[in-house]
CSV table of C-alpha atoms in Angstrom, one decimal:
chain,number,residue,atom,x,y,z
R,1,MET,CA,-0.2,-0.1,0.1
R,2,GLU,CA,2.7,2.3,1.0
R,3,GLU,CA,4.4,1.9,-2.4
R,4,ASN,CA,1.2,2.1,-4.1
R,5,CYS,CA,1.1,5.6,-2.7
R,6,ASN,CA,4.3,6.7,-3.9
R,7,SER,CA,4.2,5.8,-7.1
R,8,ARG,CA,0.6,7.7,-7.4
R,9,LEU,CA,2.7,10.5,-5.3
R,10,LYS,CA,5.4,10.9,-7.8
R,11,ALA,CA,2.6,10.2,-11.0
R,12,ALA,CA,0.8,12.9,-9.4
R,13,GLY,CA,3.7,15.5,-9.0
R,14,ASN,CA,3.7,15.5,-13.3
R,15,GLN,CA,-0.6,15.9,-13.4
R,16,LYS,CA,-2.4,19.2,-12.0
R,17,ILE,CA,-5.5,18.6,-10.0
R,18,SER,CA,-7.7,20.2,-11.8
R,19,ASN,CA,-10.9,19.8,-9.1
R,20,TYR,CA,-12.0,19.2,-5.6
R,21,SER,CA,-13.0,15.5,-5.9
R,22,ASN,CA,-9.8,14.7,-7.7
R,23,LEU,CA,-7.8,16.3,-5.2
R,24,VAL,CA,-10.1,14.4,-2.1
R,25,TYR,CA,-10.0,11.3,-4.2
R,26,PHE,CA,-5.9,11.3,-4.4
R,27,PHE,CA,-5.5,12.2,-0.8
R,28,GLY,CA,-7.9,9.8,0.0
R,29,ASN,CA,-6.5,6.8,-1.8
R,30,CYS,CA,-3.0,7.4,-0.6
R,31,GLN,CA,-4.0,6.8,3.0
R,32,VAL,CA,-3.3,4.2,5.0
R,33,GLY,CA,-6.4,2.0,6.3
R,34,PHE,CA,-8.9,4.9,4.8
R,35,PHE,CA,-10.2,3.2,1.9
R,36,GLN,CA,-10.0,-0.7,0.7
R,37,LYS,CA,-9.3,-0.5,-3.1
R,38,LYS,CA,-12.4,1.4,-3.9
R,39,PRO,CA,-15.0,2.4,-1.4
R,40,PRO,CA,-18.6,2.9,-1.8
R,41,LEU,CA,-19.8,6.8,-1.7
R,42,VAL,CA,-21.7,6.2,1.8
R,43,SER,CA,-18.6,5.0,3.3
R,44,LEU,CA,-16.6,8.2,2.2
R,45,LEU,CA,-19.0,10.5,3.4
R,46,ASN,CA,-19.1,8.7,6.8
R,47,SER,CA,-15.7,8.8,7.1
R,48,LYS,CA,-14.1,11.2,9.8
R,49,LYS,CA,-10.9,11.3,7.8
R,50,PHE,CA,-13.0,12.2,4.7
R,51,TYR,CA,-14.2,15.9,6.5
R,52,GLU,CA,-10.2,16.3,7.8
R,53,TRP,CA,-8.8,16.2,4.6
R,54,LEU,CA,-12.1,18.2,2.8
R,55,VAL,CA,-11.0,20.9,5.2
R,56,LEU,CA,-7.5,20.6,4.0
R,57,VAL,CA,-8.6,21.0,0.5
R,58,VAL,CA,-10.5,24.1,1.0
R,59,LEU,CA,-7.6,25.6,3.0
R,60,ILE,CA,-5.2,24.3,-0.6
R,61,MET,CA,-7.9,25.8,-2.8
R,62,GLY,CA,-8.4,29.0,-0.6
R,63,CYS,CA,-4.6,29.5,-1.0
R,64,PHE,CA,-4.8,29.3,-4.6
R,65,GLN,CA,-7.3,30.8,-5.6
R,66,SER,CA,-5.9,33.7,-3.0
R,67,LYS,CA,-2.7,34.1,-5.0
R,68,LYS,CA,-4.5,33.6,-8.4
R,69,THR,CA,-6.4,37.1,-6.9
R,70,LYS,CA,-3.4,38.6,-6.0
R,71,ASN,CA,-1.8,37.8,-9.5
R,72,THR,CA,-4.5,38.9,-11.3
R,73,ALA,CA,-4.9,42.9,-9.5
R,74,TRP,CA,-1.2,43.2,-9.5
R,75,CYS,CA,-1.2,42.3,-13.6
R,76,LYS,CA,-3.8,45.1,-13.5
R,77,GLU,CA,-2.1,47.5,-12.0
R,78,LEU,CA,1.1,47.1,-13.9
R,79,THR,CA,-1.3,47.4,-17.0
R,80,VAL,CA,-3.3,50.5,-15.8
R,81,LEU,CA,-0.1,52.4,-15.0
R,82,ALA,CA,1.5,51.3,-18.1
R,83,SER,CA,-1.5,53.0,-19.6
R,84,GLN,CA,-1.4,56.1,-18.4
R,85,THR,CA,3.0,56.5,-18.6
R,86,PRO,CA,4.9,56.3,-21.7
R,87,PHE,CA,6.5,53.0,-19.5
R,88,THR,CA,5.5,49.4,-21.0
R,89,VAL,CA,4.0,47.1,-19.0
R,90,SER,CA,7.7,45.2,-18.2
R,91,GLU,CA,9.3,48.5,-17.5
R,92,VAL,CA,7.1,49.6,-14.8
R,93,GLU,CA,7.2,46.2,-13.1
R,94,ALA,CA,11.1,46.6,-13.6
R,95,LEU,CA,9.9,50.4,-11.9
R,96,HIS,CA,8.6,48.2,-9.3
R,97,GLU,CA,12.4,46.3,-8.3
R,98,LEU,CA,14.1,49.9,-8.1
R,99,PHE,CA,10.9,50.9,-6.1
R,100,LYS,CA,11.3,48.0,-3.7
R,101,LYS,CA,15.3,48.9,-2.9
R,102,LEU,CA,14.5,52.4,-2.2
R,103,SER,CA,11.6,51.5,-0.1
R,104,SER,CA,13.6,49.2,2.1
R,105,SER,CA,16.2,51.6,2.0
R,106,VAL,CA,15.5,52.0,6.0
R,107,ILE,CA,12.7,50.6,6.6
R,108,GLU,CA,10.8,47.7,4.6
R,109,ASP,CA,7.6,49.0,4.8
R,110,GLY,CA,6.3,49.2,1.1
R,111,PHE,CA,6.5,52.4,0.6
R,112,ILE,CA,9.4,55.0,0.0
R,113,SER,CA,9.6,57.6,3.3
R,114,LYS,CA,11.7,61.0,2.9
R,115,GLY,CA,14.5,58.9,5.1
R,116,ASP,CA,14.5,56.4,2.2
R,117,LEU,CA,15.2,58.9,-0.4
R,118,GLN,CA,17.8,60.9,1.7
R,119,PHE,CA,19.4,57.7,2.2
R,120,ALA,CA,19.3,55.9,-0.9
R,121,LEU,CA,21.1,59.9,-2.0
R,122,PHE,CA,23.4,60.7,0.2
R,123,ARG,CA,23.5,57.3,2.4
R,124,ASN,CA,22.5,59.3,4.9
R,125,THR,CA,19.1,60.0,6.4
R,126,ASN,CA,19.9,63.4,8.5
R,127,LYS,CA,21.4,65.3,5.2
R,128,LYS,CA,19.4,67.6,4.2
R,129,ASN,CA,18.3,68.6,0.8
R,130,LEU,CA,16.3,71.3,-0.7
R,131,PHE,CA,16.1,70.2,-4.4
R,132,ALA,CA,15.5,66.4,-2.5
R,133,ASN,CA,13.1,67.5,-0.8
R,134,ARG,CA,10.6,69.3,-3.2
R,135,MET,CA,11.3,66.0,-5.6
R,136,PHE,CA,9.9,63.6,-2.8
R,137,ASP,CA,6.7,66.1,-2.1
R,138,LEU,CA,6.0,66.5,-5.3
R,139,PHE,CA,6.1,62.5,-6.0
R,140,ASP,CA,3.7,62.2,-2.8
R,141,VAL,CA,1.0,63.3,-4.5
R,142,LYS,CA,-0.9,62.1,-1.4
R,143,CYS,CA,0.6,64.4,0.5
R,144,ASN,CA,0.4,61.1,3.3
R,145,GLY,CA,4.2,61.4,4.1
R,146,VAL,CA,5.3,58.6,1.6
R,147,ILE,CA,5.9,57.4,-1.9
R,148,GLU,CA,3.2,54.7,-3.4
R,149,PHE,CA,4.5,52.6,-6.4
R,150,GLY,CA,1.5,54.2,-8.5
R,151,GLU,CA,2.6,57.8,-7.4
R,152,PHE,CA,6.4,56.6,-8.1
R,153,VAL,CA,5.8,55.3,-11.3
R,154,ARG,CA,3.4,58.1,-12.7
R,155,SER,CA,5.8,61.0,-11.3
R,156,LEU,CA,8.7,59.2,-12.8
R,157,GLY,CA,6.8,58.9,-16.3
R,158,VAL,CA,7.2,62.4,-16.4
R,159,PHE,CA,10.7,62.3,-16.8
R,160,HIS,CA,10.7,59.7,-19.3
R,161,PRO,CA,12.0,61.5,-22.9
R,162,ASP,CA,8.9,60.4,-24.8
R,163,ALA,CA,6.2,62.8,-22.2
R,164,PRO,CA,4.8,65.7,-23.5
R,165,VAL,CA,7.1,68.6,-23.1
R,166,ALA,CA,3.8,70.4,-21.4
R,167,GLU,CA,3.7,68.0,-18.4
R,168,LYS,CA,7.9,68.9,-17.8
R,169,ILE,CA,7.3,72.4,-18.1
R,170,HIS,CA,4.5,72.2,-15.5
R,171,PHE,CA,6.5,70.1,-13.2
R,172,ALA,CA,9.3,72.1,-13.6
R,173,PHE,CA,7.1,75.0,-12.1
R,174,LYS,CA,5.9,73.3,-9.1
R,175,LEU,CA,9.3,72.1,-8.2
R,176,TYR,CA,10.1,76.0,-8.2
R,177,ASP,CA,6.6,77.2,-6.1
R,178,LEU,CA,8.8,76.4,-3.2
R,179,ARG,CA,5.9,77.9,-1.0
R,180,GLN,CA,2.6,76.1,-3.5
R,181,THR,CA,1.5,79.9,-4.1
R,182,GLY,CA,0.7,79.2,-7.7
R,183,PHE,CA,3.9,81.7,-8.2
R,184,ILE,CA,7.2,81.6,-8.8
R,185,GLU,CA,8.6,84.3,-6.0
R,186,GLN,CA,12.3,86.1,-6.4
R,187,GLU,CA,13.2,84.6,-3.2
R,188,GLU,CA,12.1,80.8,-4.0
R,189,LEU,CA,14.2,81.0,-7.1
R,190,LYS,CA,17.2,82.6,-4.7
R,191,GLU,CA,16.6,79.6,-2.8
R,192,MET,CA,16.7,77.2,-5.3
R,193,VAL,CA,19.3,78.5,-7.3
R,194,LEU,CA,21.8,78.2,-4.1
R,195,ALA,CA,20.3,74.6,-3.7
R,196,LEU,CA,21.8,73.5,-6.9
R,197,LEU,CA,24.9,75.4,-6.8
R,198,GLN,CA,25.3,73.4,-3.4
R,199,GLU,CA,24.6,70.1,-5.4
R,200,SER,CA,26.9,70.5,-8.0
R,201,ASP,CA,29.6,72.1,-5.7
R,202,LEU,CA,29.7,75.2,-7.1
R,203,GLU,CA,30.4,78.4,-5.4
R,204,LEU,CA,29.1,81.7,-6.5
R,205,SER,CA,28.8,85.0,-4.5
R,206,ASP,CA,25.7,86.9,-3.2
R,207,ASP,CA,25.6,89.0,-6.5
R,208,ALA,CA,26.3,87.0,-8.9
R,209,VAL,CA,23.5,84.6,-7.3
R,210,GLN,CA,21.1,87.6,-7.3
R,211,THR,CA,22.1,88.4,-10.6
R,212,ILE,CA,20.7,85.1,-12.2
R,213,VAL,CA,17.8,86.0,-10.1
R,214,ASP,CA,17.4,89.0,-11.3
R,215,LYS,CA,18.4,88.3,-14.7
R,216,THR,CA,15.8,85.3,-15.3
R,217,PHE,CA,12.7,87.4,-13.7
R,218,SER,CA,14.4,90.3,-16.4
R,219,ASP,CA,13.2,88.1,-18.9
R,220,ALA,CA,10.6,85.8,-17.3
R,221,ASP,CA,8.2,88.5,-15.7
R,222,SER,CA,6.5,90.1,-18.2
R,223,LYS,CA,4.0,91.7,-16.4
R,224,GLY,CA,6.2,93.2,-14.2
R,225,ASP,CA,4.3,92.2,-11.1
R,226,GLY,CA,7.3,90.6,-9.3
R,227,LYS,CA,6.5,87.1,-9.8
R,228,ILE,CA,6.3,84.5,-12.3
R,229,ASP,CA,2.6,82.9,-13.3
R,230,PRO,CA,2.4,79.0,-15.2
R,231,GLU,CA,1.5,81.6,-18.3
R,232,GLU,CA,4.8,83.2,-18.0
R,233,TRP,CA,7.0,79.9,-17.1
R,234,ARG,CA,5.7,78.5,-20.5
R,235,GLU,CA,6.7,81.4,-22.5
R,236,PHE,CA,10.0,81.6,-20.5
R,237,VAL,CA,10.7,78.0,-21.1
R,238,SER,CA,9.6,77.8,-25.2
R,239,LYS,CA,12.5,80.0,-25.8
R,240,ASN,CA,14.7,78.7,-23.7
R,241,PRO,CA,14.5,75.0,-23.8
R,242,SER,CA,17.4,74.2,-21.6
R,243,ILE,CA,15.9,75.1,-18.5
R,244,ILE,CA,13.8,71.8,-18.6
R,245,LYS,CA,17.3,70.0,-20.1
R,246,ASN,CA,16.7,67.8,-16.6
R,247,MET,CA,13.6,66.9,-16.8
R,248,THR,CA,14.5,64.7,-19.4
R,249,LEU,CA,16.1,61.1,-18.0
R,250,PRO,CA,17.5,59.2,-21.1
R,251,TYR,CA,17.8,55.9,-19.6
R,252,LEU,CA,13.9,55.6,-18.8
R,253,LYS,CA,13.7,55.4,-22.3
R,254,ASP,CA,13.8,51.8,-21.7
R,255,VAL,CA,14.3,50.7,-18.1
R,256,THR,CA,14.7,47.0,-18.8
R,257,VAL,CA,17.9,47.5,-20.7
R,258,ALA,CA,19.5,50.1,-18.2
R,259,PHE,CA,18.3,48.0,-15.1
R,260,PRO,CA,19.3,44.4,-16.8
R,261,SER,CA,19.5,42.5,-13.6
R,262,PHE,CA,15.7,43.6,-12.7
R,263,VAL,CA,13.2,40.6,-12.4
R,264,LEU,CA,10.5,41.2,-15.3
R,265,ILE,CA,7.1,39.3,-16.5
R,266,SER,CA,8.2,36.0,-16.8
R,267,GLU,CA,5.0,33.7,-16.2
R,268,MET,CA,2.5,36.5,-18.5
R,269,GLY,CA,3.1,38.7,-21.7
R,270,GLU,CA,2.5,41.9,-22.3
R,271,SER,CA,-0.6,40.6,-24.4
R,272,GLU,CA,-2.2,38.5,-22.4
R,273,MET,CA,-2.5,41.7,-19.6
């Protein structure tokens, strides 16, 4: 009986058990002393062992169903994000690997916190950086203190080479609008210039920095009210496209090539999604 059961186990390893009845029958016939050859249905239903196996089957099938539901939901999320951004489904999944690395920089909680971002950029959670803080705030669309995966992908999509220029201009405007007033003011621009100089390890005198700010407002503030509104910003950038040059990251053109070590979709092709 034991040898027969082992044979059944080995043979079943190459088969896919498709329903409850097959699984119950399989387990039942391999249980020593449970069945005598092919038991009648009455013996099966009256057996205590039957109910024990039935509970096991329900639990197993529940796990299968949960995994299937989870996979289906995940594939749907990948597809939706791909439809909303310039990324392909495979590239979105590659970005998920990057997201997981960033979100576990400090605490592995499935979200990118400001501490995670700072540690990933500077290997130091205490370093203060205005530019990094602004980027985090803009990625944190829900303003709940963390960056979720969907926010991460959609925000990165703005930096894709194929993203609309209008989106890049709008994102850059919000980046410089530190107080979130809907305008870029001189003091905000000066703060950002100083932060960018610091990150570039460049030093300029206060007079030189002020000259940059004054020249920018002279060219951009066409209404002469001491602030730059979105319309003025768009016009200014259209005449000086190099201003948003850093809003395009070439390697996002194909993240599956840029990050070849990432795990891509293997079980389901994009056409099946």
